[in-house]
Tab-separated table of C-alpha atoms in Angstrom:
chain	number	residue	atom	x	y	z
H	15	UNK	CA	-20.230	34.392	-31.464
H	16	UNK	CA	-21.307	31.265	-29.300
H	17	UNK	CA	-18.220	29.236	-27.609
H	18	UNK	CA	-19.112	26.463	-25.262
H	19	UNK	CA	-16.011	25.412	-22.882
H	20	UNK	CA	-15.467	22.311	-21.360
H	21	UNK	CA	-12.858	20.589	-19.007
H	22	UNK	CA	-11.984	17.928	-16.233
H	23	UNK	CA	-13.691	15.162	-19.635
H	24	UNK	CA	-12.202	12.335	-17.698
H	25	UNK	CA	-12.765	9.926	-20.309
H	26	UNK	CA	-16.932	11.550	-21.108
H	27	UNK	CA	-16.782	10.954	-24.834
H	28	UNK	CA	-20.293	10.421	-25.169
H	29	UNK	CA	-20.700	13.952	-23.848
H	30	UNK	CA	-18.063	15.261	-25.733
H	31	UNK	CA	-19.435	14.197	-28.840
H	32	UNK	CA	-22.237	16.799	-28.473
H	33	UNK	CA	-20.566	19.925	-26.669
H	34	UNK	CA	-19.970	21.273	-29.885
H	35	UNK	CA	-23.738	21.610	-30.675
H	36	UNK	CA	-25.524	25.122	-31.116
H	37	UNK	CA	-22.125	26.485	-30.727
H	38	UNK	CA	-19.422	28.481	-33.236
H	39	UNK	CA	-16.165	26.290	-31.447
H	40	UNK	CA	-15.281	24.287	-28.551
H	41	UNK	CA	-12.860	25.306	-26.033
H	42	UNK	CA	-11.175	22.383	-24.063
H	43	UNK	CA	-8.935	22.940	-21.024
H	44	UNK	CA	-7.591	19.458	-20.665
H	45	UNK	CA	-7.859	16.511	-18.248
H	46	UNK	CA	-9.215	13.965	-20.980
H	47	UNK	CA	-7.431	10.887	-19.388
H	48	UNK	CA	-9.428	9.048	-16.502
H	49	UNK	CA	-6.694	7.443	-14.606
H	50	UNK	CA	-8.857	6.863	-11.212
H	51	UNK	CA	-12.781	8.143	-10.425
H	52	UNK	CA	-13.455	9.338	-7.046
H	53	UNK	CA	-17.101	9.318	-7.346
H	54	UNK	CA	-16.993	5.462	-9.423
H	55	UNK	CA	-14.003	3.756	-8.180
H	56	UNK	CA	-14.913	0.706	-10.421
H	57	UNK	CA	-13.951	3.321	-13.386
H	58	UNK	CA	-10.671	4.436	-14.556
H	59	UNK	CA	-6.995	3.133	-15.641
H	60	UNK	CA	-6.123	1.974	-12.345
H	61	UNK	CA	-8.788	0.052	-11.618
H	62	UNK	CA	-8.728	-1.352	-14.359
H	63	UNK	CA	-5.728	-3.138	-13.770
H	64	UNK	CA	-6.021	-3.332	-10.330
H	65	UNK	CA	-9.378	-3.805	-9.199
H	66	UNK	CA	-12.344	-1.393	-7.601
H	67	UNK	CA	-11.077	-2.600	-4.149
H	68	UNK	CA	-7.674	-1.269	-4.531
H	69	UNK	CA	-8.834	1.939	-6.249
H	70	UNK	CA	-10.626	2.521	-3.279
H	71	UNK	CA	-8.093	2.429	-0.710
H	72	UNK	CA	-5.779	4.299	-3.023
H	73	UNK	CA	-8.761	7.159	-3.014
H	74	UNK	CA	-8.620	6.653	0.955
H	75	UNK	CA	-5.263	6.969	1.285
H	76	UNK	CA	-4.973	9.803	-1.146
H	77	UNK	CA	-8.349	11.649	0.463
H	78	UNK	CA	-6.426	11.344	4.189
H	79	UNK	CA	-3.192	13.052	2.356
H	80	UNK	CA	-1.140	10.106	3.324
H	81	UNK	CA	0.271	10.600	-0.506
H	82	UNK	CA	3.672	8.124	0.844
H	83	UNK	CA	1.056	5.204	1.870
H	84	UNK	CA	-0.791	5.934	-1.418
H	85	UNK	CA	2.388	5.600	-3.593
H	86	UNK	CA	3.947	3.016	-1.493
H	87	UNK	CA	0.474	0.918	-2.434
H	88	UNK	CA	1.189	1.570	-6.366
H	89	UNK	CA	4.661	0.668	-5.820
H	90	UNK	CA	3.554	-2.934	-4.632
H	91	UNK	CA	0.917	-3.383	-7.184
H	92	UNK	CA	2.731	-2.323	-10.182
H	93	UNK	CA	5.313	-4.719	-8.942
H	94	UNK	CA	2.715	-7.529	-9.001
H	95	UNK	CA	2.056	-7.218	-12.576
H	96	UNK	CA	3.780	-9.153	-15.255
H	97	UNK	CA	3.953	-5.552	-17.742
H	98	UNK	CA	6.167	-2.103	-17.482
H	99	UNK	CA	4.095	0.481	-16.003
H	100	UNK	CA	5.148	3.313	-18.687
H	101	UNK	CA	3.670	0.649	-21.080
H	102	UNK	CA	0.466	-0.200	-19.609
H	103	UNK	CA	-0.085	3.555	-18.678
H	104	UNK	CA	0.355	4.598	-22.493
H	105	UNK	CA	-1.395	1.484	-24.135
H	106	UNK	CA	-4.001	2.677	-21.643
H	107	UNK	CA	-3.898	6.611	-21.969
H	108	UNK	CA	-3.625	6.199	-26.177
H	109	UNK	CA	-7.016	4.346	-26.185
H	110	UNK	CA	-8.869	7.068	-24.288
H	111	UNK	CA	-7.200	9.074	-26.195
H	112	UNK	CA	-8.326	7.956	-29.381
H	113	UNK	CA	-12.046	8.003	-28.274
H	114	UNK	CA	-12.156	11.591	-26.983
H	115	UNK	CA	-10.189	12.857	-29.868
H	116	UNK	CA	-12.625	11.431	-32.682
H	117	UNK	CA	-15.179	13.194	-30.182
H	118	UNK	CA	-14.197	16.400	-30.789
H	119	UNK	CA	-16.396	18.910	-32.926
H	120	UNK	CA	-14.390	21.066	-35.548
H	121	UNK	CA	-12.927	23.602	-34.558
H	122	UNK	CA	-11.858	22.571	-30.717
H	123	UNK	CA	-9.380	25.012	-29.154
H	124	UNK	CA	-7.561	22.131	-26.406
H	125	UNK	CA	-4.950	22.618	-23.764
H	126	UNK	CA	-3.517	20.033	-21.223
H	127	UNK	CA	-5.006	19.241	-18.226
H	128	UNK	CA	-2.539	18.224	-15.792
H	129	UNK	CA	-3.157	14.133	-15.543
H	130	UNK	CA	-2.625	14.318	-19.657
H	131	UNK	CA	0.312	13.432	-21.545
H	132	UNK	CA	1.062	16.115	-23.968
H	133	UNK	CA	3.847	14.204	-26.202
H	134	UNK	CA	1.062	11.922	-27.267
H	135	UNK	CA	-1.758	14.726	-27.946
H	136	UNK	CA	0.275	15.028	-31.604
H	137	UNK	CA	-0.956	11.406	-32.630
H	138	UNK	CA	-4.275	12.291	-32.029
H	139	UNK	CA	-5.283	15.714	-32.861
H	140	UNK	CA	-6.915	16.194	-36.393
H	141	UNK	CA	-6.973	18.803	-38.666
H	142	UNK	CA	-9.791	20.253	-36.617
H	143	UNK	CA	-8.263	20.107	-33.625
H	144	UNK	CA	-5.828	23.120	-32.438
H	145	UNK	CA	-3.824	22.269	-29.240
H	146	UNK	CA	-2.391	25.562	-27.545
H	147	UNK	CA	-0.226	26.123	-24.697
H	148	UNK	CA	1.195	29.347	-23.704
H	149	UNK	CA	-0.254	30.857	-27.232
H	150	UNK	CA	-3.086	32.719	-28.019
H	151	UNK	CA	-5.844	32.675	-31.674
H	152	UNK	CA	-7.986	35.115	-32.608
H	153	UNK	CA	-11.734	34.168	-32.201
H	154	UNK	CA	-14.588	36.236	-33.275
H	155	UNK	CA	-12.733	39.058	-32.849
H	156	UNK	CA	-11.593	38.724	-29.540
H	157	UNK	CA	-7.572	37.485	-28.269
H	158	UNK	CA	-7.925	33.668	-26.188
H	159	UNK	CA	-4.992	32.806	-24.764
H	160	UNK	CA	-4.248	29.331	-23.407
H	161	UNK	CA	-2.203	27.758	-20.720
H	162	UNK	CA	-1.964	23.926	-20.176
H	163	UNK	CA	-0.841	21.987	-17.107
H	164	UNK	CA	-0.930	22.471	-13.193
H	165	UNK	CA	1.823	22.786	-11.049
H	166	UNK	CA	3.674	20.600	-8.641
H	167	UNK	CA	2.004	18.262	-6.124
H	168	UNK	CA	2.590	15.823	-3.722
H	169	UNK	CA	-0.030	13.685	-6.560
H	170	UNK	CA	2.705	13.612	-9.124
H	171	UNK	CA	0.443	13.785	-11.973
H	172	UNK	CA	1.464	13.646	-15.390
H	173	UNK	CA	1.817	17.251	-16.590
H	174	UNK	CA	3.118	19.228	-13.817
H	175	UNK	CA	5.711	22.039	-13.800
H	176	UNK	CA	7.710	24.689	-11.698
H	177	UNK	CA	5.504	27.556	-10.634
H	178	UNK	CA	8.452	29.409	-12.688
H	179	UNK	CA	8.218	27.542	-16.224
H	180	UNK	CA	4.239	27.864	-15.834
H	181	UNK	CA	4.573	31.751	-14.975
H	182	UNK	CA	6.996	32.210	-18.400
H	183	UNK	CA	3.606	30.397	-20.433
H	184	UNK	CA	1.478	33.272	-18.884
H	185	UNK	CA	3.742	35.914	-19.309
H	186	UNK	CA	4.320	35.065	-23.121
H	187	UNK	CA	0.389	35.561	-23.625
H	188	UNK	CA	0.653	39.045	-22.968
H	189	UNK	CA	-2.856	40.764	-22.895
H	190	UNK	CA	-6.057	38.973	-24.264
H	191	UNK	CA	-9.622	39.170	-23.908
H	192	UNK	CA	-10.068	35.572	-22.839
H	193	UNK	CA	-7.790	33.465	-20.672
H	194	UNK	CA	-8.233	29.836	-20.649
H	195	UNK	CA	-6.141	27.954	-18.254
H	196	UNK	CA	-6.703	24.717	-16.697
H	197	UNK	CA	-5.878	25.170	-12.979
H	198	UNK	CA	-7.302	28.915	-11.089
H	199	UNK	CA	-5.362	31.857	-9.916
H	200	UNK	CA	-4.478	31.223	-6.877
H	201	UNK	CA	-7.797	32.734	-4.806
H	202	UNK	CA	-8.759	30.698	-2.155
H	203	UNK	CA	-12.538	30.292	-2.749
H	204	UNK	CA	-11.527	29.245	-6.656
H	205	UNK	CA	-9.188	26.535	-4.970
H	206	UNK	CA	-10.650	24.940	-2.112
H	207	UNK	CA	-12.196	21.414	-3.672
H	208	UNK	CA	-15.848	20.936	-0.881
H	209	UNK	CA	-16.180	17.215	-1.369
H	210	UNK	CA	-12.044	16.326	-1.027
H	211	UNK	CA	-11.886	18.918	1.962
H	212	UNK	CA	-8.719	20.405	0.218
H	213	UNK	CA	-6.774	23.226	-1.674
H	214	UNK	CA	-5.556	22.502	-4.900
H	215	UNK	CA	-3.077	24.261	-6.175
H	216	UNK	CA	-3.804	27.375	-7.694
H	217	UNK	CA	-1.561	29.837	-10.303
H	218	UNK	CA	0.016	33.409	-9.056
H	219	UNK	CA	1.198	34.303	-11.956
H	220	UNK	CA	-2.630	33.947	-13.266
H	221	UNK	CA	-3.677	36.036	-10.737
H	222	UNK	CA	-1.482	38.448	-11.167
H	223	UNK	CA	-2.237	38.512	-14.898
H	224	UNK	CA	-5.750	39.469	-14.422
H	225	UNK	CA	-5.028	42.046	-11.885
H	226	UNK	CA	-2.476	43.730	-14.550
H	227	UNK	CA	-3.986	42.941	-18.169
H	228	UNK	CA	-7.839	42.841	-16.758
H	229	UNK	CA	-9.125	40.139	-19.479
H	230	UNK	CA	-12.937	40.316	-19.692
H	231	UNK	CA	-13.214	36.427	-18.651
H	232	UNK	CA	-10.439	34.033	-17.070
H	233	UNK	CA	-11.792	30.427	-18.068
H	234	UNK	CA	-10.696	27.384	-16.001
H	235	UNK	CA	-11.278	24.093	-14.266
H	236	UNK	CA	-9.511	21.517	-12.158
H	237	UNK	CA	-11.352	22.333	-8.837
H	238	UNK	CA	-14.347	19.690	-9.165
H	239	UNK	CA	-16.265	20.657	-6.480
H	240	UNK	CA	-14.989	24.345	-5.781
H	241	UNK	CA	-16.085	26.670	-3.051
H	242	UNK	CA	-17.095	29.351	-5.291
H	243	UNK	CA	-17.515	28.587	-9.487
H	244	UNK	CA	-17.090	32.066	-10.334
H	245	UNK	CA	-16.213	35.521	-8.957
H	246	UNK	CA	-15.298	38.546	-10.112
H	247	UNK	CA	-11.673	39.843	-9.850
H	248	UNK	CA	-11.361	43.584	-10.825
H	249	UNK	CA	-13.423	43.498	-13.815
H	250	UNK	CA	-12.513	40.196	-14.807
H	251	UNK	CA	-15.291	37.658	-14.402
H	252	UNK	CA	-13.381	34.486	-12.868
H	253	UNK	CA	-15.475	31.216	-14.214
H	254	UNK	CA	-15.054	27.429	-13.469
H	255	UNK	CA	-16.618	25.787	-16.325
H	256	UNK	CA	-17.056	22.728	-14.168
H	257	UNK	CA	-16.383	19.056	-13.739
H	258	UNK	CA	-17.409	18.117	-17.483
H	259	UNK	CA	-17.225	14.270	-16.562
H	260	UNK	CA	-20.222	14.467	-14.117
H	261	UNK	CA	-22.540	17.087	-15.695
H	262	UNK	CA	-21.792	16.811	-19.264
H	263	UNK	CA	-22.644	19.968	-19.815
H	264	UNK	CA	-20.434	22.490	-21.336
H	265	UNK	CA	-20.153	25.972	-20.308
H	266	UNK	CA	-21.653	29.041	-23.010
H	267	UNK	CA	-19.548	32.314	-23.614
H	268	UNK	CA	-21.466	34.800	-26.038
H	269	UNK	CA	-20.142	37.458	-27.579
C-alpha cells in the first residue's frame, strides 16, 4: 500500500492535481484556502482586495505579534470597501475551493486545516472525496484516524476550537495505526515555526494520545518551517508532511 499525504495546499492546485500519482490514495490534512502568502505577499485573498502593499504590513504587523494593530488595519480596510466582508470572503474562499477540489485524485482522505471553512467543504467534495473529522476508515488494512482544525489564537482563523471540543475529536478515535491531524502534539521542536520566530499552537490531547495508544505514525502539518519535521515519540514516528504550497511535493507512507 502506497499513500502520499499532503497539507498547508494554500491554493497549489497545479500540484495537487498530481499528488495522487504512483500512489493507492491521497491523504489531505487541510489548509486549502490561501487567504494571505508570507513568502508572495502579491498572492492570496487579501491582497487581492487590498493590494500587495497592505498585505505586507498586515504580515509585519502580524510577524511583530502586534495581532490588535494587525486587526485594527483589517478593520479600516474592510470598512473602505463598498461589499460585506462574510461575502467577499466566501465568493472568494468558494472559488479556490472549486479549483482544489476538481484537483483531487480519487480516493482523497481530507480534513480541515484551520484557515478552511468546513460548512462549505459539502458543496465541493465529490464522490471521490471523503472528508473526516474526529473519525477514522480502514486503509490497506491499517485504522487512520483524522482530526481537523487548530485551536484558539490570537490569529482568529477560520476553524478554530476549545482545546476541550478538539480533545473530545481525539478521544472519539480511540486507537489507530495512523493519526492524521492537522496541527502537532504539543512538543516544542514540532511547534516552533524557524522563519516566523514563533510557537504555534500545538495539541495535548494528541500528545497524550500517542503516549497512551502508541500509533505507528502521527501525520501532520501546520508548522511551515518547523524546528524539527519528524521525531520519534515512544515508538510512534512523529512526521510533518510539510508546507505542500512551496514544495509541491507530497509526503510517501508504505505499507
Amino acid at each position: 500500500m502506497r499513500v502520499h499525504v499532503v497539507s498547508d495546499v494554500h491554493g497549489n492546485a497545479g500540484d495537487l492535481a498530481r499528488a495522487g500519482e504512483g500512489a493507492d490514495a491521497l491523504i489531505c490534512l487541510g489548509d486549502l484556502v490561501l487567504f494571505l502568502d508570507y513568502a508572495d505577499h502579491g498572492r492570496g485573498i487579501f491582497p487581492d482586495l487590498f493590494g500587495a502593499e497592505n498585505a505586507t504590513r498586515l504580515v509585519e504587523l502580524r510577524t511583530a505579534r502586534r495581532f490588535d494593530e494587525a486587526r485594527d488595519l483589517g478593520r479600516r480596510l474592510w470598512a473602505g470597501l463598498d461589499v460585506d466582508r462574510d461575502t467577499a470572503i466566501e465568493a472568494a474562499v468558494r472559488r479556490q475551493y472549486a479549483e482544489l477540489f476538481a484537483a483531487f485524485p480519487t480516493p482523497t482522505y481530507a480534513t480541515y486545516g484551520n484557515v478552511d471553512i468546513p460548512r462549505l467543504w459539502t458543496d465541493f467534495a465529490g464522490p471521490g472525496t471523503t472528508v473526516l473529522d474526529g473519525q477514522r476508515i480502514e486503509l490497506g488494512g491499517l485504522t487512520v484516524g483524522f482530526v481537523g482544525g487548530g485551536l484558539r489564537t490570537p490569529m482568529r482563523t477560520p476553524y478554530e476550537i476549545s482545546d476541550e471540543e478538539y480533545a473530545a475529536k481525539v478521544e472519539a478515535l480511540g486507537e489507530v495505526d495512523i493519526l492524521c491531524s492537522h496541527i502537532p502534539p504539543d512538543v516544542p521542536e514540532l511547534t516552533y515555526d524557524t522563519v516566523a520566530r514563533r510557537f504555534e499552537r500545538g495539541s495535548r490531547a494528541l500528545l497524550d494520545a500517542i503516549r497512551r495508544t502508541r500509533p505507528r505514525h502521527a501525520l501532520f502539518g501546520h508548522v511551515h518551517q518547523p524546528l524539527a519535521r519528524r521525531m520519534r515519540i515512544g515508538s510512534t514516528e512523529c512526521v510533518n508532511v510539510g508546507h505542500f504550497a512551496s514544495t509541491g511535493k507530497p509526503f510517501a507512507l508504505e505499507w
